[in-house]
PDB file of C-alpha atoms in Angstrom:
ATOM      1  CA  MET A 738       0.000   0.000   0.000  1.00  0.00           C
ATOM      2  CA  GLY A 739       2.812   2.405   0.809  1.00  0.00           C
ATOM      3  CA  ASN A 740       4.294   1.615  -2.597  1.00  0.00           C
ATOM      4  CA  SER A 741       0.991   2.577  -4.229  1.00  0.00           C
ATOM      5  CA  VAL A 742       1.046   5.930  -2.417  1.00  0.00           C
ATOM      6  CA  CYS A 743       4.584   6.592  -3.704  1.00  0.00           C
ATOM      7  CA  LYS A 744       3.523   5.722  -7.249  1.00  0.00           C
ATOM      8  CA  ASP A 745       0.467   7.971  -6.951  1.00  0.00           C
ATOM      9  CA  GLU A 746       2.699  10.815  -5.752  1.00  0.00           C
ATOM     10  CA  LEU A 747       4.999  10.247  -8.712  1.00  0.00           C
ATOM     11  CA  LEU A 748       2.097  10.231 -11.159  1.00  0.00           C
ATOM     12  CA  LEU A 749       0.730  13.442  -9.612  1.00  0.00           C
ATOM     13  CA  GLN A 750       3.898  15.163 -10.810  1.00  0.00           C
ATOM     14  CA  PHE A 751       2.576  14.642 -14.349  1.00  0.00           C
ATOM     15  CA  VAL A 752      -1.230  14.739 -14.024  1.00  0.00           C
ATOM     16  CA  ASP A 753      -3.692  16.394 -11.716  1.00  0.00           C
ATOM     17  CA  GLU A 754      -5.702  14.609  -9.052  1.00  0.00           C
ATOM     18  CA  LYS A 755      -8.800  14.471 -11.268  1.00  0.00           C
ATOM     19  CA  VAL A 756      -6.915  12.200 -13.702  1.00  0.00           C
ATOM     20  CA  LEU A 757      -5.589   9.984 -10.901  1.00  0.00           C
ATOM     21  CA  ASN A 758      -9.095   9.614  -9.481  1.00  0.00           C
ATOM     22  CA  ALA A 759     -10.478   8.758 -12.931  1.00  0.00           C
ATOM     23  CA  PHE A 760      -7.786   6.094 -13.416  1.00  0.00           C
ATOM     24  CA  ASN A 761      -8.538   4.595 -10.009  1.00  0.00           C
ATOM     25  CA  ALA A 762     -12.301   4.554 -10.650  1.00  0.00           C
ATOM     26  CA  ILE A 763     -11.876   2.891 -14.036  1.00  0.00           C
ATOM     27  CA  ALA A 764      -9.364   0.298 -12.800  1.00  0.00           C
ATOM     28  CA  SER A 765     -11.350  -0.646  -9.686  1.00  0.00           C
ATOM     29  CA  ASN A 766     -12.182  -4.320  -9.329  1.00  0.00           C
ATOM     30  CA  GLU A 767     -15.885  -3.545  -9.129  1.00  0.00           C
ATOM     31  CA  ASP A 768     -17.914  -4.386 -12.204  1.00  0.00           C
ATOM     32  CA  VAL A 769     -19.356  -0.876 -12.392  1.00  0.00           C
ATOM     33  CA  VAL A 770     -19.360   0.952 -15.705  1.00  0.00           C
ATOM     34  CA  PRO A 771     -17.173   4.059 -15.269  1.00  0.00           C
ATOM     35  CA  GLN A 772     -18.857   7.426 -15.220  1.00  0.00           C
ATOM     36  CA  GLY A 773     -18.737   9.350 -18.466  1.00  0.00           C
ATOM     37  CA  GLU A 774     -16.793  12.166 -16.822  1.00  0.00           C
ATOM     38  CA  ASP A 775     -14.000   9.766 -15.829  1.00  0.00           C
ATOM     39  CA  VAL A 776     -13.841   8.327 -19.343  1.00  0.00           C
ATOM     40  CA  ILE A 777     -13.642  11.793 -20.921  1.00  0.00           C
ATOM     41  CA  THR A 778     -10.935  12.827 -18.425  1.00  0.00           C
ATOM     42  CA  VAL A 779      -8.813   9.855 -19.476  1.00  0.00           C
ATOM     43  CA  THR A 780      -9.336  10.426 -23.212  1.00  0.00           C
ATOM     44  CA  GLU A 781      -8.290  14.042 -22.791  1.00  0.00           C
ATOM     45  CA  ILE A 782      -5.050  13.076 -21.013  1.00  0.00           C
ATOM     46  CA  PHE A 783      -4.400  10.308 -23.576  1.00  0.00           C
ATOM     47  CA  CYS A 784      -4.781  12.687 -26.485  1.00  0.00           C
ATOM     48  CA  PRO A 785      -3.934  16.211 -25.297  1.00  0.00           C
ATOM     49  CA  GLY A 786      -4.673  19.036 -27.674  1.00  0.00           C
ATOM     50  CA  ASN A 787      -7.670  17.320 -29.252  1.00  0.00           C
ATOM     51  CA  ASN A 788     -11.120  18.806 -28.867  1.00  0.00           C
ATOM     52  CA  THR A 789     -12.716  18.340 -25.500  1.00  0.00           C
ATOM     53  CA  ASN A 790     -15.009  15.333 -25.327  1.00  0.00           C
ATOM     54  CA  CYS A 791     -13.003  13.791 -28.170  1.00  0.00           C
ATOM     55  CA  GLY A 792     -13.617  10.335 -26.720  1.00  0.00           C
ATOM     56  CA  ALA A 793     -17.297  10.857 -25.965  1.00  0.00           C
ATOM     57  CA  PHE A 794     -18.196   7.994 -28.304  1.00  0.00           C
ATOM     58  CA  ILE A 795     -16.592   5.587 -25.801  1.00  0.00           C
ATOM     59  CA  VAL A 796     -19.251   6.484 -23.246  1.00  0.00           C
ATOM     60  CA  GLU A 797     -22.053   5.518 -25.643  1.00  0.00           C
ATOM     61  CA  SER A 798     -23.196   1.985 -24.976  1.00  0.00           C
ATOM     62  CA  GLU A 799     -24.104   1.265 -28.584  1.00  0.00           C
ATOM     63  CA  ARG A 800     -21.364   0.308 -31.013  1.00  0.00           C
ATOM     64  CA  ASN A 801     -20.863   3.114 -33.519  1.00  0.00           C
ATOM     65  CA  GLU A 802     -18.811   4.144 -36.543  1.00  0.00           C
ATOM     66  CA  LYS A 803     -16.151   5.938 -34.466  1.00  0.00           C
ATOM     67  CA  GLU A 804     -15.603   2.788 -32.424  1.00  0.00           C
ATOM     68  CA  GLU A 805     -15.174   0.721 -35.578  1.00  0.00           C
ATOM     69  CA  LYS A 806     -12.676   3.255 -36.939  1.00  0.00           C
ATOM     70  CA  LEU A 807     -10.814   3.185 -33.628  1.00  0.00           C
ATOM     71  CA  VAL A 808     -10.399  -0.593 -33.846  1.00  0.00           C
ATOM     72  CA  GLN A 809      -9.060  -0.231 -37.402  1.00  0.00           C
ATOM     73  CA  SER A 810      -6.699   2.591 -36.440  1.00  0.00           C
ATOM     74  CA  PHE A 811      -5.502   0.703 -33.356  1.00  0.00           C
ATOM     75  CA  HIS A 812      -4.855  -2.406 -35.457  1.00  0.00           C
ATOM     76  CA  ARG A 813      -2.914  -0.506 -38.102  1.00  0.00           C
ATOM     77  CA  ASN A 814      -0.918   1.669 -35.667  1.00  0.00           C
ATOM     78  CA  LEU A 815      -0.046  -1.119 -33.233  1.00  0.00           C
ATOM     79  CA  LYS A 816       1.217  -3.381 -36.029  1.00  0.00           C
ATOM     80  CA  LEU A 817       3.239  -0.521 -37.469  1.00  0.00           C
ATOM     81  CA  LEU A 818       4.688   0.255 -34.043  1.00  0.00           C
ATOM     82  CA  VAL A 819       5.773  -3.363 -33.593  1.00  0.00           C
ATOM     83  CA  GLU A 820       7.122  -3.669 -37.144  1.00  0.00           C
ATOM     84  CA  LYS A 821       9.173  -0.454 -36.843  1.00  0.00           C
ATOM     85  CA  THR A 822      10.596  -1.231 -33.386  1.00  0.00           C
ATOM     86  CA  TRP A 823      14.230  -2.242 -33.399  1.00  0.00           C
ATOM     87  CA  ILE A 824      14.515  -5.560 -31.570  1.00  0.00           C
ATOM     88  CA  GLU A 825      17.219  -8.023 -30.623  1.00  0.00           C
ATOM     89  CA  ALA A 826      17.595 -11.005 -32.960  1.00  0.00           C
ATOM     90  CA  SER A 827      16.470 -13.246 -30.107  1.00  0.00           C
ATOM     91  CA  ASP A 828      13.080 -11.446 -30.043  1.00  0.00           C
ATOM     92  CA  ILE A 829      12.155 -11.934 -33.714  1.00  0.00           C
ATOM     93  CA  THR A 830       9.950 -14.912 -32.846  1.00  0.00           C
ATOM     94  CA  VAL A 831       8.264 -12.872 -30.116  1.00  0.00           C
ATOM     95  CA  MET A 832       7.634 -10.072 -32.607  1.00  0.00           C
ATOM     96  CA  ASP A 833       6.119 -12.480 -35.153  1.00  0.00           C
ATOM     97  CA  GLN A 834       3.876 -13.990 -32.477  1.00  0.00           C
ATOM     98  CA  VAL A 835       2.772 -10.539 -31.286  1.00  0.00           C
ATOM     99  CA  LEU A 836       1.903  -9.466 -34.844  1.00  0.00           C
ATOM    100  CA  TYR A 837      -0.194 -12.624 -35.260  1.00  0.00           C
ATOM    101  CA  ARG A 838      -1.878 -12.067 -31.879  1.00  0.00           C
ATOM    102  CA  ILE A 839      -2.666  -8.429 -32.795  1.00  0.00           C
ATOM    103  CA  ASP A 840      -4.515  -9.644 -35.906  1.00  0.00           C
ATOM    104  CA  LYS A 841      -6.513 -12.215 -33.896  1.00  0.00           C
ATOM    105  CA  LEU A 842      -7.241  -9.714 -31.117  1.00  0.00           C
ATOM    106  CA  CYS A 843      -8.557  -7.133 -33.567  1.00  0.00           C
ATOM    107  CA  GLU A 844     -10.817  -9.730 -35.186  1.00  0.00           C
ATOM    108  CA  LYS A 845     -12.423 -10.305 -31.772  1.00  0.00           C
ATOM    109  CA  LEU A 846     -12.593  -6.572 -31.067  1.00  0.00           C
ATOM    110  CA  THR A 847     -14.351  -6.009 -34.385  1.00  0.00           C
ATOM    111  CA  ALA A 848     -16.989  -8.526 -33.287  1.00  0.00           C
ATOM    112  CA  GLY A 849     -17.554  -6.471 -30.112  1.00  0.00           C
ATOM    113  CA  ASP A 850     -16.997  -9.212 -27.550  1.00  0.00           C
ATOM    114  CA  TYR A 851     -14.669  -7.219 -25.317  1.00  0.00           C
ATOM    115  CA  ALA A 852     -14.979  -9.404 -22.238  1.00  0.00           C
ATOM    116  CA  SER A 853     -13.647 -12.465 -24.051  1.00  0.00           C
ATOM    117  CA  CYS A 854     -10.559 -10.646 -25.328  1.00  0.00           C
ATOM    118  CA  TYR A 855      -9.695  -8.555 -22.243  1.00  0.00           C
ATOM    119  CA  LYS A 856      -6.903 -10.871 -21.071  1.00  0.00           C
ATOM    120  CA  ASP A 857      -5.468 -11.090 -24.621  1.00  0.00           C
ATOM    121  CA  PHE A 858      -5.582  -7.299 -24.916  1.00  0.00           C
ATOM    122  CA  ILE A 859      -3.559  -6.816 -21.727  1.00  0.00           C
ATOM    123  CA  SER A 860      -1.130  -9.591 -22.668  1.00  0.00           C
ATOM    124  CA  VAL A 861      -0.529  -8.246 -26.180  1.00  0.00           C
ATOM    125  CA  LEU A 862       0.088  -4.730 -24.897  1.00  0.00           C
ATOM    126  CA  LEU A 863       2.537  -5.955 -22.255  1.00  0.00           C
ATOM    127  CA  ASP A 864       4.411  -7.848 -24.975  1.00  0.00           C
ATOM    128  CA  VAL A 865       4.435  -4.801 -27.269  1.00  0.00           C
ATOM    129  CA  VAL A 866       5.907  -2.712 -24.459  1.00  0.00           C
ATOM    130  CA  TYR A 867       8.526  -5.428 -23.904  1.00  0.00           C
ATOM    131  CA  LEU A 868       9.452  -5.280 -27.600  1.00  0.00           C
ATOM    132  CA  MET A 869       9.729  -1.494 -27.409  1.00  0.00           C
ATOM    133  CA  PHE A 870      11.813  -1.298 -24.232  1.00  0.00           C
ATOM    134  CA  GLY A 871      13.388  -4.733 -23.857  1.00  0.00           C
ATOM    135  CA  SER A 872      14.174  -6.075 -20.417  1.00  0.00           C
ATOM    136  CA  GLN A 873      13.812  -2.549 -18.965  1.00  0.00           C
ATOM    137  CA  ALA A 874      10.025  -3.038 -19.238  1.00  0.00           C
ATOM    138  CA  LYS A 875      10.188  -5.868 -16.712  1.00  0.00           C
ATOM    139  CA  LYS A 876      12.065  -3.916 -14.044  1.00  0.00           C
ATOM    140  CA  ASP A 877      10.346  -2.630 -10.909  1.00  0.00           C
ATOM    141  CA  ASP A 878      11.215   0.989 -11.686  1.00  0.00           C
ATOM    142  CA  PHE A 879       9.899   0.915 -15.272  1.00  0.00           C
ATOM    143  CA  ALA A 880       6.857   3.078 -14.422  1.00  0.00           C
ATOM    144  CA  GLU A 881       9.115   5.868 -13.195  1.00  0.00           C
ATOM    145  CA  TYR A 882      11.510   5.357 -16.101  1.00  0.00           C
ATOM    146  CA  ALA A 883       8.652   5.605 -18.627  1.00  0.00           C
ATOM    147  CA  LEU A 884       7.256   8.751 -17.003  1.00  0.00           C
ATOM    148  CA  ARG A 885      10.657  10.425 -17.081  1.00  0.00           C
ATOM    149  CA  ILE A 886      11.608   9.603 -20.681  1.00  0.00           C
ATOM    150  CA  ASP A 887       8.161  10.036 -22.275  1.00  0.00           C
ATOM    151  CA  PRO A 888       5.467  11.399 -19.936  1.00  0.00           C
ATOM    152  CA  GLU A 889       2.606  10.656 -22.355  1.00  0.00           C
ATOM    153  CA  PHE A 890       3.639   7.028 -22.671  1.00  0.00           C
ATOM    154  CA  GLY A 891       4.427   6.836 -18.948  1.00  0.00           C
ATOM    155  CA  ILE A 892       0.903   7.940 -18.095  1.00  0.00           C
ATOM    156  CA  PHE A 893      -0.480   5.291 -20.430  1.00  0.00           C
ATOM    157  CA  TRP A 894       1.795   2.671 -18.853  1.00  0.00           C
ATOM    158  CA  TRP A 895       0.515   3.626 -15.411  1.00  0.00           C
ATOM    159  CA  TYR A 896      -3.043   3.149 -16.683  1.00  0.00           C
ATOM    160  CA  LEU A 897      -2.267  -0.215 -18.301  1.00  0.00           C
ATOM    161  CA  TYR A 898      -0.299  -1.529 -15.375  1.00  0.00           C
ATOM    162  CA  SER A 899      -3.017  -0.552 -12.882  1.00  0.00           C
ATOM    163  CA  LEU A 900      -5.572  -2.757 -14.671  1.00  0.00           C
ATOM    164  CA  PRO A 901      -6.165  -6.273 -13.344  1.00  0.00           C
ATOM    165  CA  ARG A 902      -4.500  -8.990 -15.418  1.00  0.00           C
ATOM    166  CA  GLU A 903      -7.542 -11.258 -15.212  1.00  0.00           C
ATOM    167  CA  ARG A 904     -10.988 -10.120 -16.308  1.00  0.00           C
ATOM    168  CA  THR A 905     -13.358  -9.549 -13.422  1.00  0.00           C
ATOM    169  CA  TRP A 906     -15.822  -7.336 -15.265  1.00  0.00           C
ATOM    170  CA  GLY A 907     -18.687  -7.684 -17.697  1.00  0.00           C
ATOM    171  CA  ASN A 908     -18.540  -6.757 -21.371  1.00  0.00           C
ATOM    172  CA  GLU A 909     -19.439  -3.067 -21.003  1.00  0.00           C
ATOM    173  CA  LYS A 910     -16.724  -2.192 -18.480  1.00  0.00           C
ATOM    174  CA  CYS A 911     -14.211  -4.269 -20.467  1.00  0.00           C
ATOM    175  CA  ARG A 912     -15.292  -2.385 -23.580  1.00  0.00           C
ATOM    176  CA  ILE A 913     -14.596   0.996 -21.999  1.00  0.00           C
ATOM    177  CA  VAL A 914     -11.265  -0.075 -20.482  1.00  0.00           C
ATOM    178  CA  ILE A 915     -10.071  -1.570 -23.779  1.00  0.00           C
ATOM    179  CA  LEU A 916     -11.313   1.345 -25.892  1.00  0.00           C
ATOM    180  CA  LEU A 917      -9.407   3.753 -23.654  1.00  0.00           C
ATOM    181  CA  GLY A 918      -6.196   1.781 -24.165  1.00  0.00           C
ATOM    182  CA  MET A 919      -6.839   1.576 -27.882  1.00  0.00           C
ATOM    183  CA  TYR A 920      -7.568   5.299 -27.969  1.00  0.00           C
ATOM    184  CA  PHE A 921      -4.135   6.122 -26.583  1.00  0.00           C
ATOM    185  CA  LEU A 922      -2.289   3.748 -28.908  1.00  0.00           C
ATOM    186  CA  ALA A 923      -4.264   4.814 -31.982  1.00  0.00           C
ATOM    187  CA  ASN A 924      -3.188   8.401 -31.302  1.00  0.00           C
ATOM    188  CA  TYR A 925       0.382   7.737 -30.067  1.00  0.00           C
TER     189      TYR A 925
END
């Protein structure tokens, strides 16, 4: 718990308390759909400079055209990110597997069954971060490292890492959590 307080204090050097509270509400273990205000707060920090309420479509419970475009953009941008990342020769197999898993994940996301692909989503993103940063991504101080070298990415990492690894929520909360992660990566 003390470690969590230290990490919160570190994060508050880069975001205001409203953002921290929104992250905590969204990542809570309770299967409660996050409030629209929290979702908008996170989209605004994930894509600064865009119009306010730029992620308002995420709050809508009905699948819409913007959501479909987000899945396509996420798919394209994440694959490009992985393909353009310089990796060690020993990680080529990992890269190939991640590219394959991105394709399969996006097929499921296109179908709209977010709950069934939550664990895959988290796993794929953790592997992408590993490919980007190598063994540094597995170190205990990676959150601080990421915040210091690239605050935008560091904030996203804090969000991703605060999410439970196993799905404990229904489809709608999983949908919002995944769309928020996709939103950052589609705009990164």
